[in-house]
Tab-separated table of C-alpha atoms and ligand atoms in Angstrom:
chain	number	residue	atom	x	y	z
X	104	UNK	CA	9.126	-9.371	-25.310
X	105	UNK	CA	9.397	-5.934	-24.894
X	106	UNK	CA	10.664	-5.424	-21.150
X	107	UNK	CA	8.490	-2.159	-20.928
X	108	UNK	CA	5.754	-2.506	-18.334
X	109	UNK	CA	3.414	0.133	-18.315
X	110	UNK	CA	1.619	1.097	-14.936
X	111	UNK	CA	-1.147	3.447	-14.120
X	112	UNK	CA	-1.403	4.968	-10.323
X	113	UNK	CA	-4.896	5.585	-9.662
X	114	UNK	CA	-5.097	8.591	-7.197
X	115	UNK	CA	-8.920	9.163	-6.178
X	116	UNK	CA	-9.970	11.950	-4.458
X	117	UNK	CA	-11.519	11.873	-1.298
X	118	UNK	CA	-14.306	9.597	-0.584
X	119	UNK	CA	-17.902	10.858	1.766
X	120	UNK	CA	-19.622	9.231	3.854
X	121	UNK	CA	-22.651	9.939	2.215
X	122	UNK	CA	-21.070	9.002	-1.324
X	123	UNK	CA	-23.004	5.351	-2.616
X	124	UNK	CA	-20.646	2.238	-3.925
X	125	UNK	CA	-21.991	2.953	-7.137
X	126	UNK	CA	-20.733	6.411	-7.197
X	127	UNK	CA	-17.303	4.866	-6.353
X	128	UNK	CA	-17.607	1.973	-9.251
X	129	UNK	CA	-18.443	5.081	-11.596
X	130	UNK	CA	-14.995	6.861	-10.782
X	131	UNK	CA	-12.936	3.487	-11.056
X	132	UNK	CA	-14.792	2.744	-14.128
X	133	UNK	CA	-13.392	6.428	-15.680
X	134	UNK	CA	-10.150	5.873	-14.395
X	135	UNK	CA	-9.609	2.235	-15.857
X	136	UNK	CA	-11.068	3.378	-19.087
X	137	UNK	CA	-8.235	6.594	-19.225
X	138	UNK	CA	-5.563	4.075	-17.980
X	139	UNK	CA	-5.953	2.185	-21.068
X	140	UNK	CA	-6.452	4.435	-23.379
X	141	UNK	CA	-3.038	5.653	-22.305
X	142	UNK	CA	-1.642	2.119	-22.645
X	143	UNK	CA	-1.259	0.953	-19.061
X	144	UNK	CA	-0.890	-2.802	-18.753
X	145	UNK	CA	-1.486	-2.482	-14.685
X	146	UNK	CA	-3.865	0.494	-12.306
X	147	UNK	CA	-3.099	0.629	-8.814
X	148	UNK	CA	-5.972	2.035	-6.401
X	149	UNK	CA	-5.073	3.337	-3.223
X	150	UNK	CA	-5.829	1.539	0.026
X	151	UNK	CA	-9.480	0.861	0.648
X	152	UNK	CA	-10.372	2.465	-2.424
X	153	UNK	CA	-14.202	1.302	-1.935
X	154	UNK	CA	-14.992	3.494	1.392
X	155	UNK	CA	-13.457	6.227	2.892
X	156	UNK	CA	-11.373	5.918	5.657
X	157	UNK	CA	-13.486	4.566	8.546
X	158	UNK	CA	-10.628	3.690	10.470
X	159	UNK	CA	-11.524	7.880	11.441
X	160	UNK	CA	-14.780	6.838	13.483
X	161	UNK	CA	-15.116	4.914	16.501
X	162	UNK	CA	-17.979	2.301	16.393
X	163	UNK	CA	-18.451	0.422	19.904
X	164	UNK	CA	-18.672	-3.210	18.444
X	165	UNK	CA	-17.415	-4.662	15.128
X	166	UNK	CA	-20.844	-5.477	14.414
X	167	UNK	CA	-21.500	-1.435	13.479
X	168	UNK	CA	-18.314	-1.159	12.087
X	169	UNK	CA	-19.301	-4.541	9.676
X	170	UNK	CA	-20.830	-1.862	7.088
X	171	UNK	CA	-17.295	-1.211	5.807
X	172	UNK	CA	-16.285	-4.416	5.385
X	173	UNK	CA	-16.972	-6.508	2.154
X	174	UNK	CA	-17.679	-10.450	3.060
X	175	UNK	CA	-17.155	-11.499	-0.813
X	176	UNK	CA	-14.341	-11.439	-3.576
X	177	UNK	CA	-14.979	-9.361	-5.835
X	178	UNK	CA	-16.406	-6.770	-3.189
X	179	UNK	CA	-19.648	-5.500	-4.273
X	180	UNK	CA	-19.823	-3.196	-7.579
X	181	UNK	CA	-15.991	-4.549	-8.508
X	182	UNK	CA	-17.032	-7.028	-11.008
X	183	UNK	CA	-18.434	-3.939	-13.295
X	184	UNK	CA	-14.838	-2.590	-12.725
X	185	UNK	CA	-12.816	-6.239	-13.699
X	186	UNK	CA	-14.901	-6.891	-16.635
X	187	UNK	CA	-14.209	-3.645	-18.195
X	188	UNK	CA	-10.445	-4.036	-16.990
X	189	UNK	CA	-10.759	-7.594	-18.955
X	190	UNK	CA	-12.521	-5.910	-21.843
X	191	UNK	CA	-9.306	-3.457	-21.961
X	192	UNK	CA	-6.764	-5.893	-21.312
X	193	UNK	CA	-5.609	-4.514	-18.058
X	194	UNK	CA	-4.352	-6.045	-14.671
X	195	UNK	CA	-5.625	-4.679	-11.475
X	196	UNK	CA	-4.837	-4.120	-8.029
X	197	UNK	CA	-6.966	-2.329	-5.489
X	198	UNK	CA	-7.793	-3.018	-1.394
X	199	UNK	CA	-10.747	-3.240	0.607
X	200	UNK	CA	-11.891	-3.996	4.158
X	201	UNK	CA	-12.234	-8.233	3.791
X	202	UNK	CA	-14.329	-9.875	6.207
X	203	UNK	CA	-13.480	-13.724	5.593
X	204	UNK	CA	-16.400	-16.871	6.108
X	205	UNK	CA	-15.210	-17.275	9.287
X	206	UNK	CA	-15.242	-13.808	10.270
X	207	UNK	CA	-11.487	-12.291	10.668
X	208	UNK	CA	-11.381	-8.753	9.496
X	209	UNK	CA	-8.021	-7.719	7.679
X	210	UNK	CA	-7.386	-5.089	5.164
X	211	UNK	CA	-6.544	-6.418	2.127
X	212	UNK	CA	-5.229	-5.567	-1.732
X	213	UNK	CA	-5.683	-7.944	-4.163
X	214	UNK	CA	-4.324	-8.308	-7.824
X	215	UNK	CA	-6.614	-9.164	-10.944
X	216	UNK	CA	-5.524	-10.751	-14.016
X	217	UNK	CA	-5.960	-9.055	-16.918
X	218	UNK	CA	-8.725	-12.371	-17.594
X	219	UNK	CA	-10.484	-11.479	-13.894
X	220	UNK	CA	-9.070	-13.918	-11.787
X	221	UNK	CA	-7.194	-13.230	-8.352
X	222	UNK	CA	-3.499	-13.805	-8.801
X	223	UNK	CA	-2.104	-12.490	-5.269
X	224	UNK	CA	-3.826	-11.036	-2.029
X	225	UNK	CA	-2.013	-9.392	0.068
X	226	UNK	CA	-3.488	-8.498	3.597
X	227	UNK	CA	-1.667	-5.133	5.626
X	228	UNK	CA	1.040	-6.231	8.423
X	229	UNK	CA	2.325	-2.793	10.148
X	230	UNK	CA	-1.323	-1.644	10.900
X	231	UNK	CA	-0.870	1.663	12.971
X	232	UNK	CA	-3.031	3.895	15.233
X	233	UNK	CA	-4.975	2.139	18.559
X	234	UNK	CA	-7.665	-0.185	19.533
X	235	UNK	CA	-9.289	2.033	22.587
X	236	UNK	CA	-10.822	5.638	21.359
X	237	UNK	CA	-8.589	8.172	22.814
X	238	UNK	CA	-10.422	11.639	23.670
X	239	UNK	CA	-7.390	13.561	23.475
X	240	UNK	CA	-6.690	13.055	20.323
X	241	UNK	CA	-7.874	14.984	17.049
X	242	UNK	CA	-8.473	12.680	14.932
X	243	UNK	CA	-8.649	8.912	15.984
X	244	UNK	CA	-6.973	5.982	13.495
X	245	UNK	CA	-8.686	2.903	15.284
X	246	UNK	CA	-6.947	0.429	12.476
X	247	UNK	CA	-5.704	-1.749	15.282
X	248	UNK	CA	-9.462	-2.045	16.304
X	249	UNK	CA	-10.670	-2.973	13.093
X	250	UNK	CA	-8.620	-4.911	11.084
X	251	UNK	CA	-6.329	-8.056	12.466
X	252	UNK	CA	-2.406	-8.420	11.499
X	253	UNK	CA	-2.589	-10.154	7.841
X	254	UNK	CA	-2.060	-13.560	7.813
X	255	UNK	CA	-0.228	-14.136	4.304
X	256	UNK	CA	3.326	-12.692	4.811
X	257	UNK	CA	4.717	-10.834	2.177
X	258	UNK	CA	3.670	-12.531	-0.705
X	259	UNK	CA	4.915	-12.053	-4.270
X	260	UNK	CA	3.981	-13.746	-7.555
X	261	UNK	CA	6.142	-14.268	-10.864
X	262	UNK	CA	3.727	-13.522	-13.771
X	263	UNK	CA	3.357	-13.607	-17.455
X	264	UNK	CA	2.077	-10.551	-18.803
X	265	UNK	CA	2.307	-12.573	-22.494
X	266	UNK	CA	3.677	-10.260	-25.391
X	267	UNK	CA	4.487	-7.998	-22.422
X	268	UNK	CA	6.815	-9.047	-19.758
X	269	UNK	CA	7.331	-11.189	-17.457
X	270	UNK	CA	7.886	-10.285	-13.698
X	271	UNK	CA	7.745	-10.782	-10.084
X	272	UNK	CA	4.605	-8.699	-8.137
X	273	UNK	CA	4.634	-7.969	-4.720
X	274	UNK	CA	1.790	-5.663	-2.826
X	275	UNK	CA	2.399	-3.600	0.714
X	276	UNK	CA	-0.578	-1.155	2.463
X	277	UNK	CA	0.065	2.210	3.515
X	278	UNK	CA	2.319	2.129	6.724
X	279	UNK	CA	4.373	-0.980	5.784
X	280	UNK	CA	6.189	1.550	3.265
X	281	UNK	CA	7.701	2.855	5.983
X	282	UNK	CA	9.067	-0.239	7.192
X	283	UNK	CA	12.432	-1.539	5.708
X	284	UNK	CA	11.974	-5.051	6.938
X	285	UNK	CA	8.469	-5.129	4.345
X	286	UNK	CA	10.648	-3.913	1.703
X	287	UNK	CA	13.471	-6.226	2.277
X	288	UNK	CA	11.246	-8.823	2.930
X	289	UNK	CA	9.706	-8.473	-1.473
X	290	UNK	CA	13.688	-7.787	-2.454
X	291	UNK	CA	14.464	-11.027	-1.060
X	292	UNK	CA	11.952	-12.513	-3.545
X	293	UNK	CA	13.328	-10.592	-6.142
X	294	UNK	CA	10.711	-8.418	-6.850
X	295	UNK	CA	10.372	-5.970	-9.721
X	296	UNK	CA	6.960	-4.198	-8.873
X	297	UNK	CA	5.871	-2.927	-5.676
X	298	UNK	CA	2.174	-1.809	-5.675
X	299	UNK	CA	1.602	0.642	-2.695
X	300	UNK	CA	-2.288	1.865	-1.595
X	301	UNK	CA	-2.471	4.608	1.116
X	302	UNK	CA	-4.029	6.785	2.846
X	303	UNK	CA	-2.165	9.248	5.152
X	304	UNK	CA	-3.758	12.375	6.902
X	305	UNK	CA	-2.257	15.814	6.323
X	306	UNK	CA	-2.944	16.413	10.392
X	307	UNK	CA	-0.869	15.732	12.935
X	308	UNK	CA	-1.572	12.016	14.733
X	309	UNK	CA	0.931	12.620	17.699
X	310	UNK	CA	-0.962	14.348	19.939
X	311	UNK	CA	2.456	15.872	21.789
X	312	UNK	CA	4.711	16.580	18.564
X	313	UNK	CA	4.067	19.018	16.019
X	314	UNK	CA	5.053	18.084	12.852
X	315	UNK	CA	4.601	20.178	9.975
X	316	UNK	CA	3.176	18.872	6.745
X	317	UNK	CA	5.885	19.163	4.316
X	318	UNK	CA	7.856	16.189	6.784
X	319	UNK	CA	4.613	14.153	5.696
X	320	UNK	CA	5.424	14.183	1.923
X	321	UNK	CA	9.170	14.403	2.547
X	322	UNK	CA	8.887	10.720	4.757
X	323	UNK	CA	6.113	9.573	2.252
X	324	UNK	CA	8.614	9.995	-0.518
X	325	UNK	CA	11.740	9.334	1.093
X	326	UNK	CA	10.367	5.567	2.346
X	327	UNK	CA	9.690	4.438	-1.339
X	328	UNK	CA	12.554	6.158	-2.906
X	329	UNK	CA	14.966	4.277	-0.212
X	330	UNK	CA	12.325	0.868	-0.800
X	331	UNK	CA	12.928	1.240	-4.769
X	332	UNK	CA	16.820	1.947	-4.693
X	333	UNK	CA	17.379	-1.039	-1.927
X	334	UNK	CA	15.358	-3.331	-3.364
X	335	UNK	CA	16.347	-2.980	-6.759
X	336	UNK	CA	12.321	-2.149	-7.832
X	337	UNK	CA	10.113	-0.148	-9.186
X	338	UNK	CA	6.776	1.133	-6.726
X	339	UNK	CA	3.566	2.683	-7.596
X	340	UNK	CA	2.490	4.386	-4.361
X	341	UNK	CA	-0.721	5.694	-4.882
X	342	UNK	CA	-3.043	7.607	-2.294
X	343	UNK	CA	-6.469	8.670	-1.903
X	344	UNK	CA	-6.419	12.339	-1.325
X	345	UNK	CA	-8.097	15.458	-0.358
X	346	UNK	CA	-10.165	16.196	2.205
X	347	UNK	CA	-12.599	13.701	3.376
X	348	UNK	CA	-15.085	13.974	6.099
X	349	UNK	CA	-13.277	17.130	6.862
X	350	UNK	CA	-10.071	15.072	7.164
X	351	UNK	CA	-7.749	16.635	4.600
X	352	UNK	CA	-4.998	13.772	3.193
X	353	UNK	CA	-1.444	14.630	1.339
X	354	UNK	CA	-2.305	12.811	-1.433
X	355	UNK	CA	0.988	13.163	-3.565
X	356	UNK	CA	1.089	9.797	-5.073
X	357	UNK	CA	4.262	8.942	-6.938
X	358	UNK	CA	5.614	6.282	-9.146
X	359	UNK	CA	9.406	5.277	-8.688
X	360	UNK	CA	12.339	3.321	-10.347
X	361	UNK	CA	14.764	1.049	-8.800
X	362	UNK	CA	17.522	4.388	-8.624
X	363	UNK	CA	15.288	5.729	-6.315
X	364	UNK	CA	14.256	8.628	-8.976
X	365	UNK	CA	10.847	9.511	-8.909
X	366	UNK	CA	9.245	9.367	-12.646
X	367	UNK	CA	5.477	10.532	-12.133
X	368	UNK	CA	4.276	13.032	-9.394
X	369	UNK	CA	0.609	13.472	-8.768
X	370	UNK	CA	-0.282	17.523	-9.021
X	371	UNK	CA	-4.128	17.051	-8.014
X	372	UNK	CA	-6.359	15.886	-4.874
X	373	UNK	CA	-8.855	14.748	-7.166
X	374	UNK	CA	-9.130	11.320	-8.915
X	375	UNK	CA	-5.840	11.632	-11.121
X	376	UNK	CA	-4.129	9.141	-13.748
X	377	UNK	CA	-0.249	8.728	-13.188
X	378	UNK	CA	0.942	6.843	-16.341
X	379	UNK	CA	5.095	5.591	-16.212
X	380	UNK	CA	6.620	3.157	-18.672
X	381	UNK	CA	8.710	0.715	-16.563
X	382	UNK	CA	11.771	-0.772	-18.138
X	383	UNK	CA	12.335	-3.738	-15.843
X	384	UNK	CA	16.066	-4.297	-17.116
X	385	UNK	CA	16.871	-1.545	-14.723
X	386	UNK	CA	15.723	-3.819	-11.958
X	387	UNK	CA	18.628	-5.929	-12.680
X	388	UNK	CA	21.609	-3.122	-12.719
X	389	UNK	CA	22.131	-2.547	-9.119
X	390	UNK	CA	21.082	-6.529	-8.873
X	391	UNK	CA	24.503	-7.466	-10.537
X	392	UNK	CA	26.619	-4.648	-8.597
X	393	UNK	CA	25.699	-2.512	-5.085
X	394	UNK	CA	22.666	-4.504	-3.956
X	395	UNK	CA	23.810	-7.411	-5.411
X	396	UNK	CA	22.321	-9.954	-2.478
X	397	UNK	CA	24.279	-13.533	-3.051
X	398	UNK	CA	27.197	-11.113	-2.806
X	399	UNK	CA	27.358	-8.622	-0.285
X	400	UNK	CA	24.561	-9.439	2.711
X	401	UNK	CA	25.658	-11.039	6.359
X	402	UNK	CA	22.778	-12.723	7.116
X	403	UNK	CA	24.661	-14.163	10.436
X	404	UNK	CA	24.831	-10.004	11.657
X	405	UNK	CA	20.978	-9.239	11.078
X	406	UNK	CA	19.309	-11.490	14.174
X	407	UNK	CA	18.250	-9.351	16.364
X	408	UNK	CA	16.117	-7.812	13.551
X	409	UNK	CA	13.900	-11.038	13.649
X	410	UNK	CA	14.304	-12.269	17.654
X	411	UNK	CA	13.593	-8.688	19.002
X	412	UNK	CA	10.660	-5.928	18.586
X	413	UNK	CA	11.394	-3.263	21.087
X	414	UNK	CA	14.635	-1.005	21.898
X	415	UNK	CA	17.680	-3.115	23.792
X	416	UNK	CA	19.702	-0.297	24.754
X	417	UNK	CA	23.537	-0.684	25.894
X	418	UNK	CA	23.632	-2.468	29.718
X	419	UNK	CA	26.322	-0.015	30.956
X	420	UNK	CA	27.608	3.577	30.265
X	421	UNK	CA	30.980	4.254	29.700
X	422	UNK	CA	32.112	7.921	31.357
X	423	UNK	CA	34.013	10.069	28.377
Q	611	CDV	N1	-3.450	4.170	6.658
Q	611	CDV	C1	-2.225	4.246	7.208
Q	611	CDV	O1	-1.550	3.236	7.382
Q	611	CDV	N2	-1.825	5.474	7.585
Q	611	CDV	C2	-0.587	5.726	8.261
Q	611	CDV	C3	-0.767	6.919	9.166
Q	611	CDV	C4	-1.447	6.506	10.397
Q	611	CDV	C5	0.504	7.627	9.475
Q	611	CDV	C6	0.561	5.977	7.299
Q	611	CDV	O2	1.620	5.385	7.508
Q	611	CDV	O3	0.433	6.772	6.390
C-alpha cells in the first residue's frame, strides 16, 4: 500500500445556456482522459457540473425549471463519462440537479467507483440565496426555490482503493464549506478526503454591502484551509468558473492538506486539471496531537450549537 492518493480537481469553465449536454460530456470526457494520464486515482467536478447555474433565472413553477434537473442515475450523457473513467481506472465525483421517482428536487454529488457503481451521494444542506424573486437585486440565487434541504446528512464512506489506499470519503456542495458544523460534522467520522463542487459569483449578492472581490477568494480559501487543518483532511474544492450567462464566477479552485497549506492553485477560468499527490499519513499527525478528538473536545459545552439556529444575545447589559 502506498498511502499516496492522487486527486485531480476538475475546474470547467463556464457553462451557456445555449451549450448542448453533449458539448458538456465532450469537456468531461478531455478532462478525465488528462486526469489519468497524469495518474489521478480520483476527479472532482464542480457543483452541477452538467448545466450552468440556473439557480440565476427565475422560472414561475418547478415544472419550467424541471429542464435542469436529471430524473435518472447516471444523469444523461454520464455513462460515456464513467465508462471511460472505468476504462482508466479512475474514481469519480461530480453533482447534478436530482429529481427523485417521487419527485423531491435536491442538489446532489455523487461518487463513482473506479468499476461504475455509486459508492456515496451526498445531497447539499446549507443551500443559500431565496425562494421569492427579488427585483432589487442584481443577480437572483433562487437555490432555496429549487432544490429541498438534502436528506442524507453528512455522509462518509471508508473505501478500498486496492493497491492504492484505503480511506474514509466524505462530499460537501458549495456553501456548506463555509460552515464549520459540515466540516466538523466529516472530522467526526474521521475523514481523510473532502470533495468540494462550487460555484460562487464574482458579484456582489448583498444588495446593501459592498464587498470587493478579493474578500471572495480570501473567504473561499480561508473556509477550506480552516476545514482541512481542523479536521485533520485533505479537500479538493473545485469550481466552475468564468463568466457565464454574463455572470462572471471566481473560479480559483484549490486543493488542500490537513496543515491547512494549499498544494495546487487553479491559474485559469477555463476547464483546468489540478493534479496533487495526497499522502494520507499526514491526516493522522494532528489526529494523535492538537486535534486529537478522544482527547481534547467538551462535548457537554457545545449544545447550544445543535438546540439553537438564530443569535441568543446576553438578557441584560452590564454599565462599564
Ligand atoms: N452555489 C453556492 O452555494 N453559492 C454560494 C454563494 C451564494 C455565495 C457560495 O457559498 O459560494
Amino acid at each position: 500500500m502506498s498511502h499516496i492518493l492522487t486527486v485531480a480537481a476538475a475546474q470547467m469553465g463556464p457553462i451557456q445556456r445555449t451549450d448542448s449536454r453533449d458539448d458538456v460530456i465532450a469537456r468531461m470526457l478531455k478532462l478525465v482522459e488528462g486526469a489519468a494520464h497524469r495518474g489521478a486515482h480520483i476527479v472532482v467536478f464542480p457543483e452541477l457540473c452538467l448545466t450552468p447555474f440556473f439557480p440565476r433565472w427565475y422560472y414561475e413553477t418547478m415544472e419550467e425549471a424541471d429542464q435542469w434537473f436529471d430524473t435518472q442515475w447516471p444523469p444523461a450523457g454520464m455513462q460515456a463519462v464513467l465508462d471511460l473513467a472505468r476504462q482508466k481506472g479512475v474514481m469519480l465525483q461530480f453533482s447534478y440537479a436530482e429529481k427523485t421517482p417521487d419527485n423531491h428536487h435536491f442538489n446532489t454529488a455523487s461518487l463513482v467507483s473506479r468499476h461504475g457503481e455509486e459508492v456515496l451521494k451526498y445531497r447539499k444542506i446549507h443551500l443559500p440565496g431565496h425562494a421569492e424573486y427579488i427585483a432589487e437585486r442584481p443577480l437572483q440565487h433562487l437555490e432555496k426555490r429549487y432544490f429541498e434541504v438534502g436528506n442524507l446528512g453528512f455522509p462518509v464512506r471508508r473505501l478500498d482503493f486496492e493497491g492504492v489506499a484505503t480511506f474514509n470519503a466524505g462530499m460537501l456542495l458549495c456553501n456548506d464549506r463555509r460552515w464549520p458544523e459540515a466540516w466538523r460534522e466529516l472530522g467526526l467520522q474521521e475523514v481523510d478526503l473532502v470533495m468540494i463542487g462550487y460555484n460562487t459569483p464574482v458579484a456582489n449578492l448583498d444588495v446593501k454591502h459592498e464587498q470587493p472581490p478579493h474578500l471572495k477568494v480570501l473567504h473561499s480559501n480561508l473556509v477550506v484551509q480552516a476545514g482541512c487543518y481542523q479536521n485533520n483532511c485533505f479537500a479538493v474544492s473545485v469550481a466552475k468558473a468564468g463568466v457565464e450567462d454574463g455572470h462572471a464566477m471566481f473560479g480559483n479552485s484549490i486543493i488542500v492538506n490537513p496543515f491547512g497549506e494549499i498544494i495546487a492553485q487553479a491559474s485559469t477560468w477555463s476547464d483546468e486539471l489540478l493534479v496533487a499527490d495526497c499522502d494520507l499519513r499526514l491526516c493522522h499527525v494532528n489526529r494523535a496531537s492538537t486535534f486529537n478528538f478522544s482527547a481534547h473536545r467538551r462535548p457537554e459545552y457545545y449544545r447550544r450549537i445543535v438546540d439553537q439556529t438564530g443569535w441568543k444575545r446576553p438578557e441584560h447589559t452590564l454599565t462599564v
